[in-house]
Amino acid sequence: MRLLECEAKEIYARYGIPVPKGVRVKAGEPVPADLATIGPELVLKAQVEVGGRGKAGGILPATPADAPRVAEELFQKEIRGVPVREILIEERLLIRHEFYLSILVDRSSRQPLILFAEAGGVDIEQAARETPEAVRRVTVSPLLSEVPPFALRDLLGDMVKEFGPVVNRLWKVFREKDAILAEVNPLVTTDRGVFAADAKLIVDDNALTRQGITVNRDLSPREREAESHGFSYVELDGTIGVIGNGAGLTMATLDLIQFYGGRAANFLDVGGGADKERVKHAVRLVAGRPGVKVILVNLLGGITRCDDVARGILDAGVAQTVMVRLAGTNEAEGKAILDGRGYPMFATMDEAVKAAVEAGA
Amino acid sequence: MIYGDRHTGILVQGATGQQGSFHIPHMNTYARSVGGRGVVAGVTPGKGGQEVHGVPVYDSVRAAIAEHDVGAAVIFVPAAAATDSIMEEAHAGIPVIVAITERIPVHDTMKAIAYARMEGATVIGPNCPGLISPGEVKLGIIPAHLASRGPVGVISRSGTLTYEVIHELTRAGIGQSTVVGIGGDPVIGQTFTDVLERFRHDPATKAVVVIGEVGGALEEEGVASTDIPVVGYIAGVSAPPEKRMGHAGAIVEGGEGDAASKIRRMEALGVPVARRVAEIPALVKEFL
């Protein structure tokens, strides 16, 4: 789950990474009167979990006097489709130079990877593509509680003294907060030292509970409901509701729908060993979305019992036609339960998808 | 046979749990049908002295290997305890560790894999269905009745999609040497590169099917690392960016790891990539 900039900065500050002075203001709350204590010049930043916020008009300069008016202006905006519910009012830093620093999980080396670049404040993915040599990279063993000096030298060259402490503090944040990305972009130098001018922190979804995070804000309400049933669910905008077991098979089902010219309404993986109740909930959840014309169930059972699945489909009793492809344990029993009750059944994925695409058109 | 064979004694960690006790008899039925040793010991702390489907249970891996010759371990314990199990097995000297468990925090996985490497152990998974070498050994939960023995290796980040592929291969009369589910997490012990290297040295394997999905670049890296004939398939062509498609690792991030670019890169390396699962057998036949 991606944290807001202000939340990330509060964490960074607790770990000793300097952040600009600032105050959070929620929509509907008054802007504090003593803004002059923050600084003579201010920056107001929309707190939304999307990238490219500055370009989309989500960051505005202000003086303490006109800050309330600028804040009001920001609260009226949507940044890349996301309404502004909170803003961060910060002192404006007198920046000498901008750098880039991040730590992420590197799949290839199976280790954390630290990135540092002397050009900050930019789209780092683009910079890395255009001038890969400008981004310095060091992998560090996940077993180490500190970044070893040699790795700091490899990463920072002659800037170890200036940035070494910040790198080690961010390393601590990354490890202790179960981050999959801890980013400071830009990391800036000023005549008062080094500051994290911006902050991005993404927490591993598999570690939210132990991080004390109870609600995954990255998910829509329906996605959260699905999660509470143990489903993996993603909303799309088509007409064919999809239920599969296993992420790969469900994705392949969506791809096949697209291949045959249809549009899926969702991705729903019921997980392993789906029983009657889970299947019933899944069918109802998918059917409950407006615009869903037909539902396609594609289940390949190892643990999953086809007779359980068939009973779940029957119990759901939804208005839309449910097309069924079942293979695996108790396949014959499952088919017998649905036979003659208006549930078209198919032996292969391709046949089932073709029929669903026709019905969903 | 690339991670074990019929002579491999298997240890199951989490033997008395719901998953462990469900899969032990499946692994042993398969072992009996091919004349293999199957599961020789189970481990669940505090349940030592019990039996699960005739398999003796021990309190620790150390206690189990004192009594049994173990060549591989399969882990079914919950996420909070799974990486401790990986480390316990690696420390005890078990060379191959298959972690079925899903939803392990990625920091725990990174640490456990780093530790296992120092101990010289090979980790497959986590969040994987394990592997099967038809006619030899099953380590994990891949439904054995879908597989058949033959010359094609299969490597996949997925579970049920792998079953779909081996089902199609078997129906087309193409058997498999070993089928490996490497796992759907961003960090996994054995990547496509590692398994392809094993297949390259396996006399039973003539060609390999690489079943990938959105997220990361492990598929392209693997294909670029080997000269064994490969057929590809990538799930998630229709996946929207920045959305996690079920697997923790299945996400297009920062414009990287989308299916179209993976397919393009694999095809640029001369690898035929199926657009539908049903096309895979015909592409594989070209190499046999």
XYZ file of C-alpha atoms in Angstrom:
649
model
C 0.000 0.000 0.000
C 1.289 3.414 -0.935
C 1.471 5.891 1.934
C 0.762 9.573 1.519
C 3.756 11.897 1.294
C 2.932 13.402 4.696
C 2.732 9.945 6.313
C 6.024 8.891 4.747
C 7.686 12.113 5.884
C 6.512 11.602 9.461
C 8.154 8.176 9.381
C 11.333 9.525 7.771
C 11.535 12.241 10.436
C 11.246 9.649 13.200
C 14.236 7.846 11.674
C 16.307 11.046 11.614
C 15.946 11.959 7.960
C 15.484 15.751 7.848
C 12.191 16.843 6.252
C 10.887 20.385 5.669
C 8.817 21.979 8.429
C 5.146 21.484 7.671
C 1.570 20.926 8.743
C -1.204 18.644 7.444
C -4.633 20.089 6.693
C -7.669 17.947 5.882
C -10.508 19.097 3.609
C -13.083 21.035 5.633
C -10.600 21.918 8.374
C -9.432 25.510 8.797
C -5.897 26.366 7.724
C -3.822 27.180 10.859
C -3.375 30.888 11.533
C 0.298 30.740 12.509
C 1.681 29.634 9.119
C 4.378 32.328 9.313
C 6.104 30.137 11.927
C 6.611 27.496 9.227
C 8.368 29.877 6.882
C 8.125 33.148 4.970
C 7.438 31.267 1.764
C 5.335 28.125 1.597
C 4.499 25.240 -0.709
C 1.059 23.586 -0.660
C 1.059 19.969 -1.798
C -1.989 17.833 -2.549
C -1.753 14.516 -0.673
C -2.804 11.989 -3.305
C -1.362 8.547 -3.982
C -0.540 9.243 -7.626
C 2.671 10.121 -9.437
C 3.245 13.197 -11.594
C 1.427 15.385 -9.072
C 3.460 18.527 -9.752
C 2.780 18.485 -13.488
C -0.916 17.936 -12.784
C -1.115 21.144 -10.743
C -1.070 19.506 -7.314
C 1.799 21.599 -5.927
C 1.339 25.370 -5.540
C 3.492 28.110 -3.955
C 1.962 30.534 -1.435
C 2.760 33.064 1.253
C 1.401 32.657 4.780
C -1.130 35.385 3.940
C -2.607 33.839 0.790
C -2.216 30.182 1.884
C -5.906 29.785 2.916
C -7.056 30.885 -0.554
C -4.524 28.624 -2.337
C -5.523 25.740 -0.056
C -9.163 26.255 -1.034
C -8.113 26.188 -4.696
C -6.270 22.870 -4.183
C -9.211 21.265 -2.381
C -11.408 21.990 -5.423
C -9.084 20.002 -7.681
C -8.828 16.455 -8.830
C -5.253 15.289 -9.430
C -5.257 12.684 -12.192
C -8.815 11.777 -11.252
C -8.176 11.641 -7.504
C -9.980 14.209 -5.313
C -7.790 16.158 -2.878
C -8.813 15.293 0.693
C -5.672 16.459 2.450
C -2.857 18.899 1.789
C 0.605 19.379 3.249
C 1.706 22.968 3.872
C 5.500 23.159 3.977
C 8.280 25.701 4.201
C 9.804 26.450 0.818
C 13.413 25.221 0.815
C 16.208 27.227 -0.799
C 17.580 24.380 -2.854
C 21.200 24.197 -3.981
C 21.051 20.879 -5.743
C 18.627 17.993 -6.231
C 19.541 14.292 -5.996
C 17.648 11.021 -6.252
C 17.730 8.232 -3.666
C 15.641 5.091 -3.360
C 15.693 1.539 -2.034
C 13.575 -1.127 -3.671
C 13.154 -4.901 -3.853
C 15.172 -6.216 -6.790
C 13.683 -9.383 -8.244
C 16.752 -10.405 -10.248
C 19.237 -10.358 -7.357
C 16.580 -11.242 -4.736
C 18.003 -8.411 -2.626
C 17.322 -4.788 -1.803
C 18.730 -2.438 -4.427
C 19.783 1.124 -3.612
C 19.648 3.704 -6.402
C 21.331 7.105 -6.333
C 21.484 9.762 -9.020
C 22.946 13.243 -9.133
C 19.940 14.473 -11.082
C 16.922 14.455 -8.797
C 13.388 15.679 -9.087
C 12.929 13.898 -12.391
C 11.144 10.833 -13.645
C 13.805 8.327 -12.617
C 12.490 5.499 -14.806
C 12.853 7.749 -17.820
C 16.294 8.961 -16.699
C 17.429 5.365 -16.187
C 16.266 4.445 -19.687
C 17.918 7.454 -21.353
C 21.194 7.617 -19.415
C 21.583 4.375 -17.421
C 25.100 5.372 -16.309
C 23.693 8.382 -14.440
C 21.889 6.102 -11.980
C 24.239 4.309 -9.579
C 23.066 0.964 -8.233
C 24.202 -1.164 -5.301
C 22.594 -4.324 -3.993
C 22.896 -4.932 -0.256
C 22.347 -8.221 1.552
C 18.974 -8.271 3.325
C 20.773 -9.875 6.280
C 22.715 -6.677 7.053
C 21.279 -4.172 9.483
C 23.508 -1.414 8.074
C 24.732 -0.552 4.619
C 28.439 -1.456 4.690
C 30.976 1.326 3.991
C 32.162 -0.229 0.721
C 28.607 -0.197 -0.605
C 28.226 3.455 0.396
C 31.447 4.265 -1.472
C 30.231 2.393 -4.561
C 26.934 4.233 -4.392
C 28.024 7.737 -3.415
C 31.682 8.089 -4.470
C 33.081 11.252 -2.847
C 29.667 12.146 -1.341
C 29.746 9.476 1.384
C 30.160 12.047 4.136
C 27.286 14.163 2.885
C 24.742 11.413 2.144
C 25.970 8.253 3.908
C 23.918 8.906 7.072
C 20.717 9.545 5.080
C 21.220 6.321 3.097
C 21.618 4.327 6.304
C 18.533 5.909 7.881
C 16.489 5.164 4.779
C 17.843 1.602 4.895
C 16.449 1.337 8.413
C 13.057 2.680 7.296
C 13.035 0.249 4.365
C 13.724 -2.766 6.594
C 11.625 -1.892 9.612
C 8.578 -0.631 7.699
C 8.434 -3.656 5.332
C 8.820 -1.293 2.387
C 8.943 -2.506 -1.176
C 9.931 1.027 -2.176
C 11.382 3.839 -0.048
C 12.122 6.837 -2.218
C 13.386 10.384 -1.718
C 12.965 12.346 -4.925
C 14.331 14.886 -4.718
C 16.847 14.622 -1.930
C 18.049 18.206 -1.724
C 21.010 20.107 -0.343
C 20.442 23.534 1.206
C 22.557 25.879 3.298
C 20.890 24.189 6.294
C 21.909 20.702 5.197
C 20.254 17.771 3.481
C 16.430 17.393 3.279
C 13.938 14.898 1.914
C 11.893 17.345 -0.174
C 9.507 14.597 -1.247
C 8.858 11.098 0.088
C 7.314 7.955 -1.336
C 6.895 4.830 0.739
C 5.098 1.682 -0.420
C 4.471 -0.993 2.214
C 4.364 -4.689 1.255
C 0.692 -5.761 1.136
C 1.689 -9.044 2.812
C 3.028 -7.123 5.823
C 0.208 -4.633 6.432
C -1.075 -6.461 9.515
C 2.246 -6.512 11.306
C 2.746 -2.863 10.351
C -0.508 -2.056 12.122
C -2.305 -1.049 8.902
C -5.871 -2.364 8.965
C -7.313 -0.892 5.769
C -5.546 -1.162 2.410
C -6.414 2.217 0.857
C -5.129 1.112 -2.559
C -8.287 -1.000 -2.901
C -11.795 0.132 -3.850
C -14.641 -0.784 -1.445
C -15.662 -3.721 -3.651
C -12.030 -4.854 -3.880
C -11.858 -4.710 -0.077
C -15.026 -6.758 0.254
C -13.530 -9.315 -2.122
C -10.355 -9.384 -0.058
C -12.354 -10.091 3.103
C -13.627 -13.279 1.401
C -10.048 -14.214 0.519
C -10.397 -13.367 -3.183
C -7.945 -11.464 -5.327
C -10.096 -8.998 -7.227
C -9.454 -6.209 -9.714
C -12.194 -4.125 -11.327
C -12.102 -3.634 -15.088
C -14.638 -1.990 -17.366
C -16.066 -4.710 -19.629
C -19.234 -6.799 -19.743
C -18.002 -10.313 -18.917
C -17.676 -11.184 -15.253
C -14.774 -13.593 -14.706
C -14.121 -16.078 -11.913
C -11.092 -18.322 -11.998
C -8.903 -20.217 -9.569
C -5.267 -19.222 -9.501
C -3.889 -15.858 -10.587
C -2.211 -17.136 -13.733
C -5.208 -19.054 -15.037
C -7.525 -16.121 -14.320
C -5.187 -13.720 -16.112
C -4.958 -16.121 -19.052
C -8.777 -16.220 -19.143
C -8.930 -12.406 -19.339
C -6.324 -12.429 -22.090
C -8.320 -14.977 -24.056
C -11.444 -12.824 -23.723
C -9.490 -9.920 -25.194
C -8.064 -12.215 -27.899
C -11.589 -13.145 -29.043
C -12.692 -9.510 -28.989
C -14.550 -9.338 -25.665
C -14.046 -7.180 -22.584
C -13.775 -8.536 -19.056
C -15.550 -6.751 -16.203
C -13.162 -7.961 -13.544
C -10.382 -10.271 -12.439
C -11.444 -12.571 -9.608
C -9.249 -15.379 -8.316
C -11.188 -17.435 -5.744
C -7.983 -19.036 -4.492
C -7.129 -22.647 -3.786
C -9.642 -25.144 -2.430
C -12.674 -22.951 -3.146
C -15.788 -24.424 -1.508
C -19.496 -23.885 -2.095
C -19.827 -20.743 0.030
C -16.810 -19.021 -1.488
C -17.997 -19.729 -5.020
C -21.465 -18.433 -4.155
C -20.007 -15.177 -2.774
C -17.750 -14.824 -5.799
C -20.583 -15.250 -8.311
C -22.787 -12.771 -6.448
C -19.973 -10.223 -6.099
C -19.207 -10.340 -9.808
C -22.893 -10.316 -10.802
C -23.580 -7.301 -8.579
C -21.659 -4.872 -10.713
C -23.667 -2.825 -13.201
C -22.952 -3.676 -16.839
C -22.103 -7.342 -16.312
C -24.039 -9.249 -19.001
C -22.613 -12.732 -18.585
C -20.418 -14.572 -16.105
C -17.659 -16.980 -16.994
C -16.414 -19.468 -14.414
C -13.151 -21.172 -15.354
C -11.944 -23.551 -12.662
C -9.272 -26.185 -12.965
C -9.281 -28.252 -9.836
C -6.426 -29.818 -8.023
C -7.730 -29.265 -4.519
C -10.922 -27.611 -5.735
C -13.866 -30.022 -5.980
C -16.066 -29.470 -8.998
C -19.249 -30.637 -7.208
C -18.711 -27.975 -4.511
C -18.199 -25.352 -7.185
C -21.359 -26.424 -9.022
C -23.457 -26.161 -5.850
C -22.031 -22.697 -5.173
C -22.969 -21.524 -8.670
C -26.471 -22.943 -8.240
C -26.915 -21.356 -4.787
C -25.820 -17.943 -6.039
C -28.900 -17.896 -8.271
C -27.939 -14.748 -10.190
C -29.872 -13.225 -13.081
C -27.059 -13.371 -15.630
C -26.169 -16.532 -17.553
C -23.233 -18.315 -15.940
C -20.973 -20.113 -18.421
C -18.984 -22.885 -16.824
C -15.742 -24.638 -17.567
C -14.898 -27.140 -14.840
C -12.077 -29.656 -14.867
C -10.543 -31.724 -12.117
C -11.646 -33.527 -8.972
C -15.294 -34.774 -9.092
C -15.752 -33.233 -12.518
C -18.590 -35.576 -13.539
C -20.530 -34.946 -10.295
C -20.151 -31.206 -10.771
C -21.442 -31.325 -14.314
C -24.385 -33.511 -13.273
C -25.477 -30.898 -10.707
C -25.648 -28.112 -13.298
C -26.899 -30.204 -16.207
C -30.262 -29.135 -17.628
C -30.525 -26.040 -15.431
C -29.491 -23.435 -17.961
C -25.771 -23.339 -17.258
C -23.847 -23.768 -20.530
C -20.867 -26.054 -19.913
C -17.650 -26.316 -21.892
C -14.759 -28.780 -22.015
C -12.027 -26.265 -22.857
C -11.103 -22.714 -22.000
C -11.229 -21.606 -25.627
C -14.803 -22.841 -26.181
C -16.021 -21.300 -22.929
C -14.408 -17.929 -23.646
C -15.738 -17.795 -27.220
C -19.289 -18.399 -25.972
C -18.939 -15.796 -23.207
C -17.614 -13.203 -25.648
C -20.624 -13.790 -27.911
C -23.054 -13.476 -25.009
C -21.289 -10.405 -23.618
C -21.272 -8.451 -26.881
C 14.930 -35.133 -12.933
C 16.473 -31.903 -11.888
C 15.733 -31.446 -8.193
C 15.068 -34.999 -7.070
C 14.083 -38.481 -8.180
C 12.364 -41.600 -6.863
C 15.207 -42.104 -4.364
C 14.610 -38.712 -2.771
C 13.249 -38.938 0.765
C 10.845 -36.075 1.437
C 10.285 -34.165 4.671
C 7.055 -32.214 5.110
C 7.139 -29.177 7.376
C 3.682 -28.428 8.765
C 2.732 -32.088 8.512
C -0.169 -31.993 10.947
C -1.785 -28.854 9.500
C -4.757 -28.865 7.151
C -2.657 -28.468 3.996
C 0.179 -30.724 5.061
C -2.044 -33.588 6.107
C -4.080 -33.212 2.889
C -1.069 -33.372 0.575
C 1.075 -36.012 2.316
C -1.106 -38.930 1.104
C -1.228 -37.447 -2.419
C 2.567 -37.293 -2.538
C 2.821 -40.795 -1.124
C 0.228 -42.315 -3.454
C 2.259 -40.917 -6.314
C 5.528 -42.200 -4.820
C 4.057 -45.695 -4.485
C 2.848 -45.654 -8.089
C 6.362 -44.925 -9.362
C 8.313 -46.989 -6.807
C 9.612 -43.913 -4.992
C 10.328 -43.247 -1.327
C 7.866 -40.396 -0.868
C 7.364 -38.548 2.400
C 9.552 -40.175 5.042
C 9.080 -37.682 7.873
C 6.911 -34.821 9.012
C 7.739 -31.911 11.283
C 5.426 -29.873 13.477
C 6.874 -28.366 16.670
C 5.045 -29.795 19.681
C 3.511 -32.697 17.745
C 6.516 -35.033 17.792
C 5.573 -38.702 18.215
C 2.327 -38.438 16.238
C 1.739 -39.954 12.830
C 0.050 -38.443 9.761
C -1.162 -41.080 7.294
C 1.549 -43.411 8.551
C 4.315 -40.792 8.377
C 6.157 -40.191 11.667
C 6.087 -36.602 12.933
C 9.000 -34.934 14.729
C 9.345 -31.764 16.784
C 12.204 -30.424 14.697
C 13.985 -30.919 11.388
C 17.099 -31.829 13.332
C 15.256 -34.655 15.081
C 13.742 -35.876 11.803
C 16.995 -36.058 9.852
C 18.645 -37.940 12.709
C 16.252 -40.795 11.873
C 15.728 -40.420 8.113
C 17.649 -39.800 4.924
C 16.023 -36.629 3.548
C 16.800 -35.131 0.132
C 14.079 -32.511 -0.098
C 11.603 -30.650 2.088
C 8.144 -29.285 1.314
C 6.776 -26.445 3.476
C 3.053 -25.994 4.203
C 3.258 -23.840 7.345
C 1.508 -20.432 7.588
C 3.238 -17.283 6.329
C 4.370 -16.078 9.757
C 6.406 -19.256 10.346
C 7.400 -20.210 6.800
C 10.727 -18.428 6.545
C 11.820 -19.886 9.867
C 11.088 -23.293 8.339
C 13.195 -22.486 5.269
C 16.114 -21.505 7.491
C 15.694 -24.521 9.784
C 15.849 -26.893 6.818
C 18.765 -25.099 5.189
C 20.669 -25.146 8.473
C 20.000 -28.886 8.812
C 21.602 -29.435 5.403
C 18.536 -30.343 3.332
C 19.597 -29.460 -0.223
C 16.200 -28.741 -1.853
C 13.471 -26.756 -0.087
C 10.056 -26.219 -1.688
C 7.992 -23.447 -0.040
C 4.294 -23.736 -0.963
C 3.210 -21.045 1.534
C 1.747 -17.830 0.121
C 1.533 -14.276 1.494
C 4.968 -14.253 3.115
C 6.238 -10.675 3.609
C 8.908 -10.076 0.973
C 11.513 -8.927 3.496
C 11.223 -12.284 5.259
C 11.591 -14.087 1.939
C 14.695 -12.100 0.997
C 16.333 -12.913 4.331
C 15.450 -16.614 4.239
C 16.686 -17.048 0.670
C 19.933 -15.209 1.458
C 20.423 -17.424 4.496
C 19.623 -20.621 2.594
C 22.153 -19.689 -0.078
C 24.850 -19.300 2.557
C 23.989 -22.781 3.800
C 24.166 -24.115 0.253
C 20.449 -24.945 -0.032
C 18.226 -24.395 -3.058
C 14.829 -22.795 -2.390
C 11.906 -23.208 -4.799
C 9.085 -20.723 -4.222
C 7.550 -19.390 -2.063
C 3.940 -19.089 -3.213
C 4.396 -21.995 -5.612
C 2.843 -25.413 -6.354
C 6.222 -27.177 -6.221
C 7.410 -29.594 -8.855
C 6.807 -32.961 -10.414
C 9.134 -35.167 -12.443
C 6.617 -37.626 -13.924
C 7.574 -41.209 -13.185
C 10.036 -40.101 -10.517
C 8.957 -37.691 -7.802
C 6.343 -35.157 -6.770
C 7.385 -32.378 -4.379
C 4.318 -30.274 -3.680
C 0.759 -30.068 -4.941
C 0.771 -30.325 -8.753
C -2.057 -32.769 -9.682
C -0.153 -35.815 -10.856
C -2.916 -37.194 -13.080
C -2.520 -34.263 -15.494
C 1.173 -34.926 -16.079
C 2.864 -37.554 -18.244
C 6.488 -38.509 -18.726
C 8.345 -37.094 -21.717
C 10.996 -34.726 -23.064
C 9.565 -31.273 -22.264
C 10.444 -29.181 -19.241
C 7.920 -26.663 -17.909
C 8.719 -23.614 -15.755
C 5.958 -21.357 -14.482
C 5.236 -18.532 -12.036
C 1.682 -19.798 -11.721
C -0.155 -22.793 -10.248
C -3.376 -23.618 -12.038
C -2.147 -22.105 -15.309
C 0.666 -24.641 -15.159
C -1.924 -27.396 -14.716
C -3.756 -26.066 -17.773
C -0.544 -26.155 -19.819
C 0.500 -29.682 -18.800
C -3.093 -30.817 -19.384
C -2.850 -29.451 -22.950
C 0.609 -30.979 -23.474
C -0.486 -34.378 -22.188
C -3.627 -34.302 -24.358
C -1.404 -33.551 -27.366
C 0.759 -36.565 -26.513
C 3.694 -34.480 -25.291
C 5.098 -35.667 -21.981
C 7.089 -33.669 -19.440
C 10.528 -34.270 -17.930
C 9.973 -31.977 -14.956
C 7.342 -29.333 -14.255
C 8.503 -26.592 -11.877
C 6.236 -23.942 -10.368
C 8.756 -21.293 -9.297
C 6.184 -19.101 -7.544
C 4.147 -15.932 -7.992
C 6.031 -13.674 -5.582
C 8.414 -10.896 -6.658
C 11.298 -12.583 -4.834
C 11.687 -16.325 -5.383
C 14.489 -18.763 -4.712
C 14.774 -20.309 -8.178
C 14.211 -18.038 -11.148
C 13.690 -19.001 -14.802
C 17.470 -18.600 -15.257
C 18.263 -21.127 -12.515
C 15.779 -23.757 -13.678
C 16.719 -23.349 -17.357
C 20.345 -23.996 -16.378
C 19.280 -27.243 -14.683
C 17.258 -28.277 -17.732
C 20.235 -27.550 -20.003
C 22.223 -30.209 -18.135
C 19.315 -32.656 -17.945
C 19.562 -35.386 -20.590
C 15.812 -36.047 -20.283
C 14.859 -32.520 -21.399
C 14.824 -31.529 -25.088
C 12.805 -28.314 -24.907
C 11.290 -26.073 -22.245
C 8.012 -24.173 -21.941
C 8.463 -20.882 -20.070
C 5.153 -19.683 -18.624
C 5.533 -16.143 -17.418
C 3.290 -13.289 -16.450
C 3.376 -9.522 -15.988
C 5.863 -8.023 -13.526
C 9.649 -7.907 -13.487
C 11.928 -9.215 -16.203
C 12.845 -12.705 -14.999
C 11.378 -14.370 -18.111
C 13.500 -12.360 -20.553
C 16.600 -12.751 -18.391
C 16.098 -16.506 -18.281
C 15.520 -16.909 -21.995
C 18.576 -14.759 -22.780
C 20.747 -16.918 -20.503
C 20.285 -20.252 -22.238
C 20.585 -22.014 -25.573
C 18.095 -24.802 -24.869
C 15.010 -24.569 -27.152
C 12.258 -22.576 -25.432
C 8.585 -21.896 -26.143
C 7.063 -18.981 -24.251
C 3.688 -17.877 -22.965
C 3.027 -14.684 -21.002
C -0.179 -14.159 -19.021
C -1.510 -10.665 -18.436
C -1.634 -9.190 -21.947
C -4.887 -7.519 -20.874
C -3.708 -6.575 -17.362
C -4.086 -2.865 -16.484
C -0.956 -1.074 -15.195
C -0.262 -0.616 -11.455
C -2.814 -3.297 -10.485
C -1.733 -6.438 -8.684
C -3.222 -9.383 -10.596
C -3.611 -11.909 -7.790
C 0.072 -12.751 -7.396
C 2.175 -10.372 -5.301
C 4.629 -10.264 -8.200
C 2.108 -9.805 -11.013
C 2.099 -6.039 -11.417
C 3.160 -3.660 -14.179
C 5.090 -0.940 -12.332
C 6.523 2.309 -13.651
C 5.857 1.173 -17.216
C 8.017 -1.942 -16.699
C 7.148 -5.616 -16.862
C 4.121 -5.465 -19.161
C 3.255 -8.522 -21.217
C 3.710 -6.906 -24.637
C 7.304 -5.866 -23.949
C 8.119 -9.288 -22.490
C 6.738 -11.025 -25.569
C 8.631 -8.621 -27.833
C 11.922 -9.237 -26.031
C 11.466 -13.010 -26.035
C 10.604 -13.056 -29.724
C 13.635 -10.867 -30.457
C 15.717 -13.674 -28.920
C 14.179 -16.123 -31.389
C 11.729 -17.677 -28.927
C 8.252 -18.483 -30.267
C 5.609 -17.109 -27.883
C 2.096 -18.591 -27.879
C -0.771 -16.093 -27.755
C -3.150 -18.728 -26.379
C -2.407 -21.677 -24.079
C -3.932 -23.989 -26.703
C -1.201 -22.983 -29.175
C 1.636 -24.183 -26.933
C 1.703 -27.904 -27.920
C 2.058 -27.151 -31.653
C 4.953 -24.754 -31.010
C 6.666 -27.297 -28.742
C 6.350 -30.047 -31.380
C 8.565 -27.994 -33.720
C 11.481 -28.672 -31.362
C 10.931 -32.407 -30.859
